[in-house]
Tab-separated table of C-alpha atoms in Angstrom:
chain	number	residue	atom	x	y	z
A	1	MET	CA	30.161	17.086	7.812
A	2	SER	CA	28.802	20.147	6.205
A	3	ALA	CA	31.111	20.487	3.181
A	4	ALA	CA	29.175	21.901	0.320
A	5	ARG	CA	29.945	20.802	-3.187
A	6	PRO	CA	28.336	22.766	-6.229
A	7	ILE	CA	26.510	20.820	-8.952
A	8	ARG	CA	27.840	21.549	-12.376
A	9	ALA	CA	26.881	18.426	-14.343
A	10	ALA	CA	23.784	16.121	-13.914
A	11	LEU	CA	22.960	12.738	-15.454
A	12	LEU	CA	18.966	12.314	-15.539
A	13	SER	CA	17.575	9.055	-16.660
A	14	VAL	CA	13.973	8.523	-15.468
A	15	TYR	CA	11.003	6.287	-16.349
A	16	HIS	CA	8.184	8.604	-15.207
A	17	LYS	CA	8.542	12.173	-16.299
A	18	ASP	CA	5.838	13.676	-14.005
A	19	ARG	CA	7.051	16.192	-11.366
A	20	LEU	CA	10.458	16.303	-13.144
A	21	ALA	CA	9.794	19.909	-14.749
A	22	PRO	CA	10.462	22.084	-11.738
A	23	LEU	CA	13.732	20.266	-11.064
A	24	VAL	CA	14.659	20.849	-14.596
A	25	ALA	CA	14.009	24.419	-14.525
A	26	THR	CA	16.214	24.905	-11.364
A	27	LEU	CA	19.182	23.004	-12.912
A	28	ARG	CA	18.921	25.306	-15.875
A	29	ARG	CA	18.801	28.366	-13.766
A	30	LEU	CA	21.799	27.204	-11.924
A	31	GLY	CA	23.704	26.603	-15.415
A	32	VAL	CA	24.022	22.751	-14.767
A	33	GLN	CA	25.446	20.718	-17.706
A	34	LEU	CA	22.784	17.951	-18.373
A	35	TYR	CA	23.388	14.579	-19.827
A	36	SER	CA	20.546	12.090	-20.858
A	37	THR	CA	19.252	9.229	-22.788
A	38	GLY	CA	16.056	8.471	-24.976
A	39	GLY	CA	12.805	9.563	-23.533
A	40	THR	CA	14.280	11.626	-20.813
A	41	GLN	CA	16.404	13.488	-23.237
A	42	GLN	CA	13.461	14.398	-25.510
A	43	PHE	CA	11.371	15.519	-22.176
A	44	LEU	CA	14.169	17.765	-21.148
A	45	GLU	CA	14.620	19.424	-24.639
A	46	GLU	CA	10.872	20.035	-24.539
A	47	GLN	CA	11.463	21.911	-21.282
A	48	GLY	CA	13.839	24.101	-23.375
A	49	ALA	CA	16.960	22.595	-21.878
A	50	ALA	CA	20.355	22.022	-23.624
A	51	VAL	CA	21.112	18.391	-23.297
A	52	THR	CA	24.163	16.234	-24.289
A	53	ALA	CA	23.146	12.944	-25.294
A	54	VAL	CA	25.030	10.058	-23.427
A	55	GLU	CA	25.920	8.350	-26.488
A	56	ASP	CA	27.836	11.639	-27.697
A	57	LEU	CA	29.591	11.557	-24.179
A	58	THR	CA	30.581	7.812	-24.740
A	59	GLY	CA	30.982	7.678	-28.474
A	60	PHE	CA	29.014	4.494	-28.229
A	61	PRO	CA	25.176	4.176	-29.090
A	62	GLU	CA	22.391	2.476	-27.387
A	63	VAL	CA	22.458	-1.278	-28.167
A	64	PHE	CA	20.238	-4.229	-27.651
A	65	GLY	CA	17.059	-2.410	-27.643
A	66	GLY	CA	17.961	-0.004	-25.080
A	67	ARG	CA	19.208	-2.590	-22.633
A	68	VAL	CA	22.558	-0.940	-22.671
A	69	LYS	CA	22.667	2.758	-22.426
A	70	THR	CA	24.688	4.177	-19.723
A	71	LEU	CA	26.985	1.340	-18.832
A	72	HIS	CA	30.401	2.879	-19.979
A	73	PRO	CA	33.406	4.081	-18.184
A	74	LYS	CA	32.951	7.741	-19.255
A	75	VAL	CA	29.704	7.627	-17.245
A	76	PHE	CA	30.523	5.817	-14.344
A	77	GLY	CA	33.950	7.126	-14.240
A	78	GLY	CA	32.395	10.676	-13.979
A	79	ILE	CA	30.308	9.513	-11.119
A	80	LEU	CA	32.767	7.491	-9.081
A	81	HIS	CA	36.172	9.238	-9.578
A	82	ARG	CA	37.173	10.729	-6.123
A	83	ARG	CA	37.585	14.701	-6.420
A	84	HIS	CA	40.022	14.499	-3.505
A	85	GLU	CA	42.343	12.017	-4.935
A	86	GLU	CA	45.189	13.434	-7.206
A	87	GLY	CA	45.433	10.027	-9.134
A	88	ASP	CA	41.642	9.812	-9.768
A	89	LEU	CA	41.769	13.356	-11.211
A	90	ALA	CA	44.547	12.704	-13.489
A	91	GLN	CA	43.111	9.551	-14.771
A	92	ALA	CA	39.863	11.327	-15.386
A	93	ALA	CA	41.522	13.974	-17.541
A	94	GLN	CA	43.704	11.501	-19.244
A	95	HIS	CA	40.654	9.665	-20.612
A	96	GLY	CA	38.510	12.693	-21.088
A	97	ILE	CA	35.984	11.747	-18.301
A	98	PRO	CA	34.039	14.940	-17.097
A	99	PRO	CA	32.694	14.829	-13.586
A	100	ILE	CA	29.033	14.153	-12.945
A	101	ASP	CA	27.755	15.812	-9.521
A	102	LEU	CA	23.956	14.780	-9.619
A	103	VAL	CA	22.322	11.673	-10.763
A	104	VAL	CA	18.638	11.547	-11.084
A	105	VAL	CA	17.169	8.073	-11.665
A	106	ASP	CA	13.488	6.791	-11.637
A	107	LEU	CA	13.585	2.994	-12.044
A	108	TYR	CA	11.736	0.938	-14.384
A	109	PRO	CA	8.113	0.076	-12.819
A	110	PHE	CA	9.000	-3.526	-11.885
A	111	GLU	CA	6.501	-3.963	-9.035
A	112	GLU	CA	3.662	-2.358	-11.089
A	113	THR	CA	4.460	-4.609	-14.099
A	114	VAL	CA	4.209	-7.689	-12.044
A	115	ALA	CA	0.961	-6.559	-10.468
A	116	SER	CA	-0.419	-5.879	-13.639
A	117	GLY	CA	-0.380	-9.702	-14.451
A	118	ALA	CA	2.169	-8.994	-17.536
A	119	PRO	CA	3.595	-11.838	-19.385
A	120	GLU	CA	7.032	-12.959	-17.887
A	121	GLN	CA	9.045	-11.529	-20.771
A	122	ASP	CA	7.514	-8.002	-20.311
A	123	VAL	CA	8.151	-8.408	-16.433
A	124	ILE	CA	11.947	-9.357	-17.214
A	125	GLU	CA	12.314	-6.417	-19.528
A	126	LYS	CA	11.327	-4.057	-16.521
A	127	ILE	CA	14.279	-5.121	-14.539
A	128	ASP	CA	16.317	-2.035	-14.480
A	129	ILE	CA	20.051	-2.702	-14.940
A	130	GLY	CA	21.597	0.549	-15.774
A	131	GLY	CA	19.470	2.544	-13.399
A	132	ILE	CA	20.382	0.367	-10.466
A	133	ALA	CA	23.986	0.749	-11.230
A	134	LEU	CA	23.805	4.506	-11.536
A	135	LEU	CA	21.992	4.699	-8.090
A	136	ARG	CA	24.568	2.611	-6.352
A	137	ALA	CA	27.581	4.581	-8.022
A	138	ALA	CA	26.307	7.784	-7.053
A	139	ALA	CA	25.300	6.802	-3.612
A	140	LYS	CA	28.674	5.267	-3.041
A	141	ASN	CA	30.589	8.241	-3.910
A	142	TYR	CA	28.242	10.562	-1.836
A	143	ARG	CA	31.088	12.487	-0.650
A	144	ASP	CA	31.145	14.099	-4.325
A	145	VAL	CA	27.772	13.192	-5.709
A	146	LEU	CA	24.109	13.899	-4.762
A	147	VAL	CA	21.701	11.236	-5.915
A	148	ILE	CA	18.073	11.274	-6.306
A	149	SER	CA	16.277	7.972	-6.424
A	150	SER	CA	12.432	8.547	-6.351
A	151	ARG	CA	10.232	11.196	-7.961
A	152	ASP	CA	8.839	11.699	-4.513
A	153	GLN	CA	12.084	13.569	-3.813
A	154	TYR	CA	11.870	15.889	-6.657
A	155	GLU	CA	10.094	18.759	-4.783
A	156	ALA	CA	12.480	18.436	-1.614
A	157	VAL	CA	15.591	18.348	-3.684
A	158	THR	CA	14.363	21.321	-5.852
A	159	GLN	CA	13.893	23.375	-2.606
A	160	LEU	CA	17.400	22.328	-1.563
A	161	LEU	CA	19.102	23.289	-4.481
A	162	TYR	CA	17.298	26.607	-4.197
A	163	ASP	CA	18.442	27.073	-0.595
A	164	THR	CA	21.868	26.051	-1.072
A	165	ASN	CA	22.228	27.788	-4.454
A	166	GLY	CA	23.092	24.490	-5.982
A	167	SER	CA	25.662	23.304	-3.477
A	168	PRO	CA	24.371	20.913	-1.123
A	169	SER	CA	26.133	19.840	2.027
A	170	LEU	CA	27.778	16.366	2.878
A	171	ASP	CA	25.208	15.648	5.196
A	172	ASP	CA	22.515	16.330	2.437
A	173	ARG	CA	24.282	14.047	-0.064
A	174	ARG	CA	24.686	11.137	2.598
A	175	HIS	CA	21.004	11.526	3.552
A	176	TYR	CA	19.957	11.060	-0.209
A	177	ALA	CA	22.670	8.300	-0.583
A	178	ALA	CA	20.997	6.271	2.239
A	179	ALA	CA	17.596	6.700	0.462
A	180	ALA	CA	19.188	5.551	-2.733
A	181	PHE	CA	20.430	2.280	-1.189
A	182	ALA	CA	17.084	1.683	0.465
A	183	THR	CA	15.389	2.169	-2.943
A	184	THR	CA	17.950	-0.240	-4.612
A	185	SER	CA	17.402	-2.785	-1.817
A	186	HIS	CA	13.684	-2.845	-2.052
A	187	TYR	CA	13.959	-3.127	-5.727
A	188	ASP	CA	16.182	-6.035	-5.688
A	189	THR	CA	14.284	-7.885	-3.128
A	190	GLU	CA	11.056	-7.481	-5.204
A	191	ILE	CA	13.009	-8.809	-8.248
A	192	PHE	CA	14.174	-11.834	-6.043
A	193	LYS	CA	10.656	-12.416	-5.007
A	194	TYR	CA	9.523	-12.875	-8.465
A	195	VAL	CA	12.339	-14.759	-10.009
A	196	SER	CA	12.456	-17.090	-6.850
A	197	GLN	CA	8.908	-18.259	-7.417
A	198	GLY	CA	8.743	-21.945	-8.014
A	199	THR	CA	12.481	-22.392	-6.518
A	200	SER	CA	13.786	-23.611	-3.270
A	201	LEU	CA	14.375	-19.925	-2.335
A	202	GLU	CA	10.745	-18.940	-2.693
A	203	ASN	CA	9.947	-18.811	0.945
A	204	SER	CA	13.335	-17.728	2.212
A	205	ARG	CA	13.392	-14.797	4.716
A	206	GLN	CA	14.940	-12.532	2.121
A	207	ALA	CA	11.867	-12.933	-0.069
A	208	ALA	CA	9.709	-12.091	2.675
A	209	SER	CA	11.409	-9.172	4.655
A	210	PRO	CA	9.770	-5.901	4.265
A	211	GLN	CA	12.163	-3.419	2.829
A	212	GLY	CA	11.947	0.135	0.798
A	213	PRO	CA	12.666	3.768	1.606
A	214	ALA	CA	11.693	5.076	5.030
A	215	THR	CA	9.320	8.081	4.947
A	216	PRO	CA	9.030	10.111	8.244
A	217	LEU	CA	5.620	10.556	9.768
A	218	ARG	CA	4.329	13.435	11.615
A	219	TYR	CA	4.517	11.138	14.679
A	220	GLY	CA	3.579	7.401	15.659
A	221	GLU	CA	0.365	6.161	17.279
A	222	ASN	CA	0.548	9.088	19.632
A	223	PRO	CA	2.155	12.479	19.421
A	224	HIS	CA	4.872	11.580	21.984
A	225	GLN	CA	5.942	8.698	19.764
A	226	ALA	CA	8.098	9.083	16.461
A	227	GLY	CA	7.151	7.043	13.430
A	228	SER	CA	7.904	6.296	9.826
A	229	PHE	CA	6.685	4.204	7.153
A	230	ILE	CA	9.168	1.659	5.348
A	231	GLY	CA	7.999	0.963	1.921
A	232	ASP	CA	7.017	2.658	-1.454
A	233	LEU	CA	3.591	3.938	-0.974
A	234	GLY	CA	3.793	5.543	-4.334
A	235	ALA	CA	3.835	2.074	-6.014
A	236	LEU	CA	0.451	1.505	-4.240
A	237	PHE	CA	-1.413	4.873	-4.303
A	238	ASP	CA	-1.529	8.057	-6.025
A	239	GLN	CA	-2.398	10.731	-3.390
A	240	LEU	CA	-4.897	13.087	-5.295
A	241	HIS	CA	-5.507	15.492	-2.274
A	242	GLY	CA	-5.101	16.073	1.363
A	243	LYS	CA	-2.546	16.023	4.155
A	244	GLN	CA	0.194	13.559	4.726
A	245	LEU	CA	-1.008	10.328	5.761
A	246	SER	CA	-0.409	9.599	9.547
A	247	TYR	CA	0.629	6.471	11.364
A	248	ASN	CA	-3.040	5.896	12.438
A	249	ASN	CA	-4.200	6.603	9.006
A	250	LEU	CA	-1.886	4.113	7.401
A	251	VAL	CA	-2.972	1.438	9.927
A	252	ASP	CA	-6.655	2.049	8.946
A	253	VAL	CA	-5.854	2.287	5.337
A	254	ASP	CA	-4.184	-1.195	5.592
A	255	ALA	CA	-7.149	-2.593	7.292
A	256	ALA	CA	-9.348	-0.983	4.726
A	257	VAL	CA	-7.329	-2.424	1.601
A	258	GLN	CA	-7.271	-5.768	3.152
A	259	LEU	CA	-10.975	-5.922	3.782
A	260	MET	CA	-11.903	-4.635	0.161
A	261	ARG	CA	-9.773	-7.513	-1.319
A	262	GLU	CA	-12.793	-9.582	-0.414
A	263	PHE	CA	-14.775	-7.617	-2.930
A	264	PRO	CA	-13.085	-7.413	-6.154
A	265	ALA	CA	-13.755	-4.837	-8.637
A	266	ASP	CA	-15.573	-7.110	-11.119
A	267	GLY	CA	-18.067	-7.886	-8.493
A	268	ALA	CA	-21.039	-5.852	-7.099
A	269	PRO	CA	-20.372	-2.244	-6.080
A	270	ALA	CA	-18.987	-2.396	-2.296
A	271	VAL	CA	-18.305	0.332	0.295
A	272	ALA	CA	-16.518	-0.336	3.579
A	273	ILE	CA	-16.315	2.297	6.573
A	274	LEU	CA	-13.569	1.539	8.996
A	275	LYS	CA	-12.556	2.918	12.535
A	276	HIS	CA	-9.626	1.918	14.429
A	277	THR	CA	-9.065	-0.904	11.769
A	278	ASN	CA	-12.522	-2.521	12.269
A	279	ALA	CA	-15.388	-2.240	9.825
A	280	CYS	CA	-18.265	-0.128	11.274
A	281	GLY	CA	-20.005	-0.160	7.957
A	282	VAL	CA	-19.977	-2.599	4.888
A	283	ALA	CA	-22.425	-2.975	2.076
A	284	GLN	CA	-22.833	-4.219	-1.569
A	285	ALA	CA	-25.590	-3.137	-3.789
A	286	ALA	CA	-26.676	-2.298	-7.555
A	287	SER	CA	-24.990	0.979	-7.379
A	288	LEU	CA	-22.110	2.656	-5.458
A	289	HIS	CA	-24.426	5.252	-4.207
A	290	GLU	CA	-26.844	2.682	-2.771
A	291	ALA	CA	-24.014	0.617	-1.382
A	292	TYR	CA	-22.467	3.858	0.480
A	293	ALA	CA	-25.990	4.645	2.002
A	294	ASN	CA	-26.353	1.165	3.494
A	295	ALA	CA	-22.845	1.116	4.743
A	296	LEU	CA	-23.325	4.479	6.337
A	297	ALA	CA	-26.735	3.267	7.980
A	298	CYS	CA	-24.978	0.570	9.863
A	299	ASP	CA	-23.184	2.795	12.406
A	300	PRO	CA	-23.165	6.775	11.273
A	301	VAL	CA	-21.709	7.650	14.631
A	302	SER	CA	-18.632	5.551	14.479
A	303	ALA	CA	-18.269	6.563	10.532
A	304	PHE	CA	-17.313	10.265	11.753
A	305	GLY	CA	-13.425	10.578	11.088
A	306	GLY	CA	-13.371	7.158	9.494
A	307	VAL	CA	-11.568	5.713	6.517
A	308	ILE	CA	-13.721	4.817	3.466
A	309	ILE	CA	-12.798	2.469	0.719
A	310	VAL	CA	-14.776	1.249	-2.459
A	311	ASN	CA	-14.186	-1.012	-5.236
A	312	LYS	CA	-15.500	1.020	-8.244
A	313	GLU	CA	-14.955	4.469	-9.598
A	314	VAL	CA	-16.558	7.054	-7.352
A	315	ASP	CA	-19.269	8.926	-9.445
A	316	LEU	CA	-20.871	12.359	-8.830
A	317	ALA	CA	-23.853	11.183	-6.907
A	318	THR	CA	-21.837	9.235	-4.618
A	319	ALA	CA	-19.288	11.940	-4.061
A	320	GLN	CA	-22.085	14.347	-3.103
A	321	GLU	CA	-23.194	11.897	-0.638
A	322	LEU	CA	-19.821	11.327	0.827
A	323	ASN	CA	-19.091	15.023	1.069
A	324	LYS	CA	-21.813	15.458	3.784
A	325	LEU	CA	-19.628	13.266	6.159
A	326	PHE	CA	-16.317	14.211	7.916
A	327	PHE	CA	-13.970	11.379	7.126
A	328	GLU	CA	-10.077	11.192	7.173
A	329	VAL	CA	-9.289	8.962	3.923
A	330	LEU	CA	-11.152	7.918	0.859
A	331	ILE	CA	-9.665	4.905	-1.321
A	332	ALA	CA	-10.904	4.276	-4.713
A	333	PRO	CA	-9.628	2.539	-7.998
A	334	SER	CA	-10.567	5.934	-9.835
A	335	PHE	CA	-12.751	9.124	-9.317
A	336	ALA	CA	-15.051	10.495	-12.144
A	337	ALA	CA	-13.753	14.047	-13.321
A	338	ASP	CA	-16.784	15.625	-12.086
A	339	ALA	CA	-16.554	13.851	-8.793
A	340	LEU	CA	-13.071	14.811	-7.698
A	341	PRO	CA	-13.599	18.664	-7.337
A	342	VAL	CA	-16.482	17.901	-4.953
A	343	LEU	CA	-14.371	15.613	-2.669
A	344	GLN	CA	-11.374	18.044	-2.810
A	345	SER	CA	-13.679	20.847	-1.396
A	346	LYS	CA	-12.200	19.726	2.307
A	347	LYS	CA	-8.661	20.899	2.499
A	348	ASN	CA	-7.231	18.071	4.633
A	349	ARG	CA	-9.311	15.209	3.379
A	350	ILE	CA	-7.032	12.369	1.995
A	351	LEU	CA	-7.896	11.015	-1.482
A	352	LEU	CA	-6.108	7.952	-2.599
A	353	ARG	CA	-6.227	6.375	-5.962
A	354	GLN	CA	-5.266	2.693	-5.511
A	355	LYS	CA	-3.231	0.927	-8.041
A	356	PRO	CA	-2.978	-2.680	-8.897
A	357	VAL	CA	-0.124	-3.842	-6.965
A	358	ALA	CA	0.650	-7.095	-5.305
A	359	LEU	CA	0.395	-6.957	-1.487
A	360	PRO	CA	2.861	-8.927	0.861
A	361	THR	CA	2.031	-12.523	1.464
A	362	LYS	CA	4.049	-12.399	4.761
A	363	LEU	CA	3.038	-10.543	7.855
A	364	PHE	CA	5.636	-9.289	10.389
A	365	LYS	CA	5.352	-8.081	14.098
A	366	THR	CA	8.051	-6.917	16.604
A	367	LEU	CA	7.732	-8.976	19.655
A	368	LEU	CA	9.672	-9.071	22.808
A	369	ASN	CA	13.348	-8.861	21.639
A	370	GLY	CA	12.561	-10.180	18.212
A	371	VAL	CA	10.101	-10.422	15.302
A	372	ILE	CA	7.617	-13.120	14.562
A	373	GLU	CA	6.254	-13.680	11.096
A	374	GLN	CA	3.403	-15.556	9.484
A	375	ASP	CA	1.757	-16.027	6.190
A	376	ALA	CA	-1.081	-13.435	5.401
A	377	ASP	CA	-4.635	-14.991	5.831
A	378	LEU	CA	-5.625	-15.175	2.415
A	379	GLN	CA	-8.184	-17.848	2.815
A	380	THR	CA	-11.894	-17.042	2.654
A	381	GLU	CA	-14.622	-19.843	2.786
A	382	THR	CA	-17.638	-19.827	0.618
A	383	ALA	CA	-20.878	-21.916	0.442
A	384	ARG	CA	-18.739	-24.692	-1.283
A	385	ASP	CA	-16.673	-24.837	2.143
A	386	PHE	CA	-19.901	-24.848	4.352
A	387	ARG	CA	-20.972	-28.072	6.210
A	388	THR	CA	-24.417	-27.990	7.427
A	389	VAL	CA	-24.653	-29.757	10.894
A	390	THR	CA	-28.204	-28.799	11.735
A	391	LYS	CA	-31.712	-30.238	10.909
A	392	SER	CA	-32.426	-26.833	9.333
A	393	VAL	CA	-30.547	-25.882	6.114
A	394	PRO	CA	-29.698	-22.189	5.181
A	395	SER	CA	-31.783	-20.878	2.476
A	396	PRO	CA	-30.120	-19.415	-0.594
A	397	GLU	CA	-30.612	-15.928	0.883
A	398	GLU	CA	-29.147	-16.979	4.206
A	399	THR	CA	-26.244	-18.699	2.508
A	400	ALA	CA	-25.291	-15.354	0.584
A	401	ALA	CA	-25.726	-13.505	3.922
A	402	LEU	CA	-23.442	-15.994	5.746
A	403	GLU	CA	-20.759	-15.543	2.851
A	404	PHE	CA	-20.943	-11.650	3.212
A	405	ALA	CA	-20.617	-11.841	7.128
A	406	LEU	CA	-17.501	-14.380	7.239
A	407	LYS	CA	-15.758	-11.876	4.911
A	408	ILE	CA	-16.206	-9.093	7.357
A	409	CYS	CA	-15.547	-11.572	10.395
A	410	LYS	CA	-12.177	-12.458	9.111
A	411	HIS	CA	-10.975	-8.822	9.038
A	412	THR	CA	-12.479	-7.974	12.529
A	413	LYS	CA	-10.566	-8.021	15.767
A	414	SER	CA	-11.083	-11.045	17.972
A	415	ASN	CA	-13.248	-12.088	19.611
A	416	THR	CA	-15.933	-10.909	17.168
A	417	ILE	CA	-19.405	-11.682	16.178
A	418	VAL	CA	-20.811	-10.192	12.871
A	419	LEU	CA	-24.603	-9.764	12.240
A	420	ALA	CA	-25.621	-9.333	8.646
A	421	ARG	CA	-28.163	-9.675	5.919
A	422	PRO	CA	-27.254	-10.225	2.205
A	423	GLY	CA	-24.953	-7.346	1.220
A	424	GLN	CA	-25.222	-5.352	4.432
A	425	LEU	CA	-23.582	-5.529	7.704
A	426	LEU	CA	-25.947	-4.901	10.578
A	427	ALA	CA	-23.592	-4.859	13.574
A	428	SER	CA	-20.549	-6.442	14.984
A	429	GLY	CA	-18.962	-6.919	18.252
A	430	VAL	CA	-15.411	-6.494	18.132
A	431	GLY	CA	-12.341	-7.116	20.356
A	432	GLN	CA	-14.157	-8.508	23.310
A	433	THR	CA	-12.509	-10.924	25.869
A	434	SER	CA	-15.500	-13.151	25.703
A	435	ARG	CA	-17.741	-14.113	22.643
A	436	VAL	CA	-20.851	-13.613	24.522
A	437	ASP	CA	-19.756	-9.929	25.236
A	438	ALA	CA	-19.086	-9.525	21.475
A	439	LEU	CA	-22.564	-10.922	20.448
A	440	ARG	CA	-24.426	-8.765	23.209
A	441	GLN	CA	-22.529	-5.801	22.032
A	442	ALA	CA	-23.389	-6.580	18.382
A	443	ILE	CA	-27.067	-7.054	19.309
A	444	GLU	CA	-27.178	-3.755	21.191
A	445	LYS	CA	-25.693	-1.747	18.287
A	446	ALA	CA	-28.122	-3.117	15.771
A	447	ALA	CA	-30.943	-2.020	18.016
A	448	SER	CA	-29.486	1.412	18.700
A	449	PHE	CA	-29.578	2.104	14.905
A	450	GLY	CA	-32.945	0.583	14.230
A	451	PHE	CA	-32.124	-2.857	12.680
A	452	ASP	CA	-34.580	-5.748	13.228
A	453	LEU	CA	-32.405	-8.817	13.579
A	454	HIS	CA	-35.186	-11.211	12.665
A	455	GLY	CA	-34.047	-13.280	9.746
A	456	ALA	CA	-30.493	-12.072	10.080
A	457	VAL	CA	-27.334	-14.227	10.171
A	458	MET	CA	-24.294	-14.536	12.537
A	459	ALA	CA	-20.603	-15.122	11.913
A	460	SER	CA	-18.171	-16.172	14.406
A	461	ASP	CA	-14.318	-15.737	14.114
A	462	ALA	CA	-13.853	-18.859	16.358
A	463	PHE	CA	-15.926	-21.956	17.891
A	464	PHE	CA	-18.598	-21.779	20.468
A	465	PRO	CA	-17.270	-23.404	23.646
A	466	PHE	CA	-20.840	-23.428	25.024
A	467	PRO	CA	-24.386	-22.995	23.650
A	468	ASP	CA	-24.947	-19.613	25.132
A	469	CYS	CA	-24.150	-17.709	22.089
A	470	VAL	CA	-26.665	-19.558	20.080
A	471	GLU	CA	-29.327	-19.257	22.522
A	472	ILE	CA	-28.752	-15.408	22.633
A	473	ALA	CA	-28.707	-15.082	19.039
A	474	GLY	CA	-31.785	-17.100	18.619
A	475	ALA	CA	-33.918	-15.002	21.102
A	476	ALA	CA	-32.800	-11.968	19.122
A	477	GLY	CA	-34.201	-13.440	15.802
A	478	ILE	CA	-31.046	-14.838	14.163
A	479	ARG	CA	-31.807	-17.711	11.707
A	480	ALA	CA	-28.481	-19.048	10.756
A	481	VAL	CA	-24.979	-19.271	11.860
A	482	VAL	CA	-21.565	-19.797	10.474
A	483	GLN	CA	-18.448	-20.890	12.794
A	484	PRO	CA	-15.315	-22.894	12.262
A	485	GLY	CA	-16.237	-25.386	14.768
A	486	GLY	CA	-13.694	-27.550	16.647
A	487	SER	CA	-14.894	-27.238	20.349
A	488	ILE	CA	-15.241	-30.478	22.217
A	489	LYS	CA	-18.735	-29.039	22.923
A	490	ASP	CA	-19.882	-28.506	19.217
A	491	GLN	CA	-22.600	-30.663	19.721
A	492	ASP	CA	-24.200	-28.449	22.375
A	493	SER	CA	-24.211	-25.496	20.247
A	494	ILE	CA	-25.748	-27.710	17.292
A	495	ASN	CA	-28.387	-29.216	19.520
A	496	ALA	CA	-29.358	-25.487	20.678
A	497	CYS	CA	-29.696	-24.424	17.026
A	498	ASP	CA	-31.993	-27.682	16.367
A	499	GLN	CA	-34.202	-26.515	19.419
A	500	LEU	CA	-34.469	-23.115	18.090
A	501	GLY	CA	-35.027	-24.079	14.412
A	502	MET	CA	-31.844	-22.359	13.478
A	503	ALA	CA	-29.411	-23.281	10.740
A	504	MET	CA	-25.574	-23.900	11.374
A	505	VAL	CA	-22.696	-24.480	9.102
A	506	LEU	CA	-19.206	-25.047	9.944
A	507	THR	CA	-16.126	-24.035	7.888
A	508	GLY	CA	-13.295	-25.924	9.774
A	509	VAL	CA	-11.035	-22.717	9.546
A	510	ARG	CA	-10.524	-20.221	12.405
A	511	HIS	CA	-9.935	-16.560	11.634
A	512	PHE	CA	-8.448	-14.981	14.715
A	513	LYS	CA	-7.257	-11.449	14.440
A	514	HIS	CA	-5.149	-9.537	17.046
């Protein structure tokens, strides 16, 4: 399985041209004949490469506004004919079909177009037809052809061609063929998800299944466990700096992204700091700099080595404060030009620019000898959903604090209790086997970092089976509570609130998170 085959001719058709230049330079050095179309051809020629236009190869022009470019027997015959079959070779010679040994395709950005909210016609035009066909043809004939299906592969393939002097092995070609089929499978699934909306197929298993290329990770949750990520991280993030994301980084990044969905970019500046998927600091303020300071104040000990996410562009002042803390990952929609060098001063610090990509609405988890799936928890209750059940009614300030606390509570491991003021997490008790323990943990943490809980509010992810949590919270100074309700003993907790002069609102929605 190590038969090397030299690359003498290549077809390049890519949407994004970034990172392509080094590969082009290597192909030129190897004397590879280049075929291309449209914008890719123009880019190659700007790099100084001699290029044969596909329409000159086929004798047929692009038609229908570029919808048909490469779909021609001289292109697909060049890819698919079998070099070890005398009959194929004879037919290729008879019809003047030159062999194509390398196919480089970067598909139209369908997912990004959907996520941008573009109108349907624009989305449909971003369904790649020729590119998908080229990838499948080249991958099918991996015995003779090398296929590149992602710009994330350019660097590795450039090095491969350098190491093999332009003659990759069969093992190499099969590896990249498998990656190409993963790319086309994921791409087609995303198209299916979009086109099936509003049809009887919308909620089918095929529409929900996670797919995409597999990226090996350094290791899994622990060094003795192998790990990989299945999906297209490049569609969600531009990594601007730092080392490769680890398994644990990805788990925390996912938790951070899900939490920040509660604080959209058109709202007040927000910062969240997470550790082991739980928020150890969350704040909203008039500026990002102030929001970061308030988030860090919640638990500056746990923030060390954490993951930070913001909903606004990182400015210089915020970057300078962030740079004082050791953290693993920073996620932002953008970075100011003068802020980025400050944050890049630490070699391994991971900086991610988040793109507006739709996230899955189905969640999967391996369990026993199978997989369980569920809808993502996309419901967040606001004041409109609150039902006051006590004599005391929450003030506008307390209502704002309850809404804020509930957003954090929803994304914290059960059992959880969250203590907050408007726009600032004060403390939380996370992942406890008893709700009382979670509350006591939160109160203790708040005290350890100097927070006065008098006038603060409390959120619980599930109902109170007994009045003990209300009594403990009232003794600590908590003035308002939000919880789903649903216990047969709800009235006991309501009565305790009335006796303590506290307000309680029910939402009717539980937010367990395990």
